[in-house]
Amino acid sequence: QVQLVESGGGLVQAGGSLRLSCAASGNIFRINTMGWYRPAPGKQRELVATITSAGSTNYADYVKARFTISRDDAKNTVSLEMTSLKPEDTAVYYCNADVQSFRTRDDYWGQGTQVTVSS
């Protein structure tokens, strides 16, 4: 089993910054793509940003140039630097990881961390 634990959410004023972090632990051989998602109307969750094991990144259009995703494979962590925050960025942000264990490959989710941006 693998556990993902997020941290770093909170309340911030519009224009401010937050840094989210997610640490993976457990039966991990290799972590493939890691990412951040948030709920969206009509969808269970929508992509905010992802980063592959090779370091390739992908961002939702509405966060490009404002958010930066990074990972530290030595620590099995992924982070999301959020700048120029807007009230519409308010959401619960979920960490996701595609994990190769010694026998299986599975998709895991964290419990979510609340980000609230006040106007």
PDB file of C-alpha atoms in Angstrom:
ATOM      1  CA  GLN A   1       0.000   0.000   0.000  1.00  0.00           C
ATOM      2  CA  VAL A   2       0.988   3.592  -0.645  1.00  0.00           C
ATOM      3  CA  GLN A   3      -0.054   6.682   1.261  1.00  0.00           C
ATOM      4  CA  LEU A   4      -0.043  10.247  -0.034  1.00  0.00           C
ATOM      5  CA  VAL A   5      -0.105  13.045   2.517  1.00  0.00           C
ATOM      6  CA  GLU A   6      -0.631  16.637   1.426  1.00  0.00           C
ATOM      7  CA  SER A   7       0.258  19.796   3.310  1.00  0.00           C
ATOM      8  CA  GLY A   8       0.510  23.520   2.735  1.00  0.00           C
ATOM      9  CA  GLY A   9      -3.060  24.572   2.099  1.00  0.00           C
ATOM     10  CA  GLY A  10      -4.625  27.526   3.851  1.00  0.00           C
ATOM     11  CA  LEU A  11      -6.216  30.935   3.543  1.00  0.00           C
ATOM     12  CA  VAL A  12      -4.542  33.629   1.462  1.00  0.00           C
ATOM     13  CA  GLN A  13      -5.560  36.938  -0.050  1.00  0.00           C
ATOM     14  CA  ALA A  14      -5.932  37.359  -3.774  1.00  0.00           C
ATOM     15  CA  GLY A  15      -2.553  37.938  -5.361  1.00  0.00           C
ATOM     16  CA  GLY A  16      -0.801  35.922  -2.694  1.00  0.00           C
ATOM     17  CA  SER A  17       1.111  32.655  -2.841  1.00  0.00           C
ATOM     18  CA  LEU A  18       0.965  29.195  -1.349  1.00  0.00           C
ATOM     19  CA  ARG A  19       3.099  26.093  -1.684  1.00  0.00           C
ATOM     20  CA  LEU A  20       1.464  22.678  -1.562  1.00  0.00           C
ATOM     21  CA  SER A  21       3.476  19.564  -0.862  1.00  0.00           C
ATOM     22  CA  CYS A  22       2.667  15.876  -1.088  1.00  0.00           C
ATOM     23  CA  ALA A  23       4.751  13.060   0.321  1.00  0.00           C
ATOM     24  CA  ALA A  24       4.360   9.463  -0.786  1.00  0.00           C
ATOM     25  CA  SER A  25       5.287   6.565   1.444  1.00  0.00           C
ATOM     26  CA  GLY A  26       4.840   2.826   1.530  1.00  0.00           C
ATOM     27  CA  ASN A  27       5.501   0.058  -0.959  1.00  0.00           C
ATOM     28  CA  ILE A  28       7.166   2.135  -3.674  1.00  0.00           C
ATOM     29  CA  PHE A  29       9.533   0.882  -6.349  1.00  0.00           C
ATOM     30  CA  ARG A  30       9.129   3.822  -8.671  1.00  0.00           C
ATOM     31  CA  ILE A  31       6.735   6.746  -9.015  1.00  0.00           C
ATOM     32  CA  ASN A  32       5.722   7.564 -12.558  1.00  0.00           C
ATOM     33  CA  THR A  33       3.573  10.643 -13.149  1.00  0.00           C
ATOM     34  CA  MET A  34       2.625  12.778 -10.145  1.00  0.00           C
ATOM     35  CA  GLY A  35       0.131  15.566 -10.182  1.00  0.00           C
ATOM     36  CA  TRP A  36      -2.381  17.868  -8.590  1.00  0.00           C
ATOM     37  CA  TYR A  37      -6.107  17.907  -9.287  1.00  0.00           C
ATOM     38  CA  ARG A  38      -9.135  19.771  -8.024  1.00  0.00           C
ATOM     39  CA  PRO A  39     -12.909  19.287  -8.297  1.00  0.00           C
ATOM     40  CA  ALA A  40     -14.663  20.830 -11.283  1.00  0.00           C
ATOM     41  CA  PRO A  41     -18.302  21.211 -12.316  1.00  0.00           C
ATOM     42  CA  GLY A  42     -19.460  18.161 -14.200  1.00  0.00           C
ATOM     43  CA  LYS A  43     -16.254  16.272 -13.471  1.00  0.00           C
ATOM     44  CA  GLN A  44     -14.965  14.332 -10.548  1.00  0.00           C
ATOM     45  CA  ARG A  45     -11.654  16.147 -10.641  1.00  0.00           C
ATOM     46  CA  GLU A  46      -9.786  18.212 -13.191  1.00  0.00           C
ATOM     47  CA  LEU A  47      -6.096  18.382 -13.864  1.00  0.00           C
ATOM     48  CA  VAL A  48      -4.218  21.298 -12.404  1.00  0.00           C
ATOM     49  CA  ALA A  49      -0.662  20.174 -13.160  1.00  0.00           C
ATOM     50  CA  THR A  50       1.280  16.970 -13.697  1.00  0.00           C
ATOM     51  CA  ILE A  51       4.940  16.037 -13.897  1.00  0.00           C
ATOM     52  CA  THR A  52       6.364  12.829 -15.328  1.00  0.00           C
ATOM     53  CA  SER A  53       9.329  10.871 -14.012  1.00  0.00           C
ATOM     54  CA  ALA A  54      11.365  12.482 -16.786  1.00  0.00           C
ATOM     55  CA  GLY A  55      10.404  15.938 -15.572  1.00  0.00           C
ATOM     56  CA  SER A  56       7.952  16.839 -18.311  1.00  0.00           C
ATOM     57  CA  THR A  57       5.187  19.078 -17.043  1.00  0.00           C
ATOM     58  CA  ASN A  58       1.631  19.744 -18.092  1.00  0.00           C
ATOM     59  CA  TYR A  59      -0.593  22.537 -16.807  1.00  0.00           C
ATOM     60  CA  ALA A  60      -4.224  23.500 -17.080  1.00  0.00           C
ATOM     61  CA  ASP A  61      -4.542  26.658 -19.160  1.00  0.00           C
ATOM     62  CA  TYR A  62      -5.945  28.619 -16.229  1.00  0.00           C
ATOM     63  CA  VAL A  63      -2.809  28.082 -14.096  1.00  0.00           C
ATOM     64  CA  LYS A  64      -0.084  28.456 -16.696  1.00  0.00           C
ATOM     65  CA  ALA A  65       2.498  31.091 -15.734  1.00  0.00           C
ATOM     66  CA  ARG A  66       1.077  31.177 -12.184  1.00  0.00           C
ATOM     67  CA  PHE A  67       1.654  27.662 -10.824  1.00  0.00           C
ATOM     68  CA  THR A  68       4.826  25.566 -10.937  1.00  0.00           C
ATOM     69  CA  ILE A  69       4.963  21.849 -10.256  1.00  0.00           C
ATOM     70  CA  SER A  70       8.141  20.104  -9.152  1.00  0.00           C
ATOM     71  CA  ARG A  71       9.194  16.779  -7.676  1.00  0.00           C
ATOM     72  CA  ASP A  72      11.949  15.341  -5.552  1.00  0.00           C
ATOM     73  CA  ASP A  73      12.360  11.670  -6.342  1.00  0.00           C
ATOM     74  CA  ALA A  74      14.818  11.133  -3.507  1.00  0.00           C
ATOM     75  CA  LYS A  75      12.068  12.103  -1.073  1.00  0.00           C
ATOM     76  CA  ASN A  76       9.079  10.862  -3.118  1.00  0.00           C
ATOM     77  CA  THR A  77       7.489  14.274  -2.977  1.00  0.00           C
ATOM     78  CA  VAL A  78       5.694  16.556  -5.388  1.00  0.00           C
ATOM     79  CA  SER A  79       5.092  20.249  -4.806  1.00  0.00           C
ATOM     80  CA  LEU A  80       2.929  22.932  -6.348  1.00  0.00           C
ATOM     81  CA  GLU A  81       4.068  26.541  -6.073  1.00  0.00           C
ATOM     82  CA  MET A  82       0.985  28.710  -6.496  1.00  0.00           C
ATOM     83  CA  THR A  83       1.408  32.437  -7.166  1.00  0.00           C
ATOM     84  CA  SER A  84      -0.898  35.275  -8.189  1.00  0.00           C
ATOM     85  CA  LEU A  85      -3.752  33.370  -6.593  1.00  0.00           C
ATOM     86  CA  LYS A  86      -7.308  34.275  -7.542  1.00  0.00           C
ATOM     87  CA  PRO A  87     -10.573  33.667  -5.655  1.00  0.00           C
ATOM     88  CA  GLU A  88     -11.532  31.168  -8.355  1.00  0.00           C
ATOM     89  CA  ASP A  89      -8.530  29.052  -7.345  1.00  0.00           C
ATOM     90  CA  THR A  90     -10.374  28.243  -4.117  1.00  0.00           C
ATOM     91  CA  ALA A  91     -10.774  24.464  -3.958  1.00  0.00           C
ATOM     92  CA  VAL A  92      -9.609  21.284  -2.318  1.00  0.00           C
ATOM     93  CA  TYR A  93      -6.426  20.213  -4.078  1.00  0.00           C
ATOM     94  CA  TYR A  94      -5.682  16.518  -4.371  1.00  0.00           C
ATOM     95  CA  CYS A  95      -2.307  14.924  -4.932  1.00  0.00           C
ATOM     96  CA  ASN A  96      -2.113  11.975  -7.325  1.00  0.00           C
ATOM     97  CA  ALA A  97       0.641   9.484  -8.020  1.00  0.00           C
ATOM     98  CA  ASP A  98       1.030   6.614 -10.463  1.00  0.00           C
ATOM     99  CA  VAL A  99       3.087   4.192  -8.395  1.00  0.00           C
ATOM    100  CA  GLN A 100       4.944   1.095  -9.450  1.00  0.00           C
ATOM    101  CA  SER A 101       5.244  -1.212  -6.484  1.00  0.00           C
ATOM    102  CA  PHE A 102       7.253  -4.403  -6.610  1.00  0.00           C
ATOM    103  CA  ARG A 103       4.301  -6.407  -7.922  1.00  0.00           C
ATOM    104  CA  THR A 104       1.639  -3.946  -9.040  1.00  0.00           C
ATOM    105  CA  ARG A 105       1.088  -0.543 -10.576  1.00  0.00           C
ATOM    106  CA  ASP A 106      -1.705   1.589  -9.106  1.00  0.00           C
ATOM    107  CA  ASP A 107      -3.056   5.090  -8.970  1.00  0.00           C
ATOM    108  CA  TYR A 108      -3.187   6.739  -5.547  1.00  0.00           C
ATOM    109  CA  TRP A 109      -4.836   9.873  -4.167  1.00  0.00           C
ATOM    110  CA  GLY A 110      -4.192  11.998  -1.124  1.00  0.00           C
ATOM    111  CA  GLN A 111      -6.902  13.170   1.227  1.00  0.00           C
ATOM    112  CA  GLY A 112      -6.898  16.705  -0.170  1.00  0.00           C
ATOM    113  CA  THR A 113      -5.809  20.057   1.181  1.00  0.00           C
ATOM    114  CA  GLN A 114      -8.047  23.139   1.225  1.00  0.00           C
ATOM    115  CA  VAL A 115      -6.928  26.312  -0.516  1.00  0.00           C
ATOM    116  CA  THR A 116      -9.061  29.386   0.091  1.00  0.00           C
ATOM    117  CA  VAL A 117      -8.346  32.667  -1.686  1.00  0.00           C
ATOM    118  CA  SER A 118     -10.165  35.724  -0.388  1.00  0.00           C
ATOM    119  CA  SER A 119     -10.913  38.739  -2.548  1.00  0.00           C
TER     120      SER A 119
END
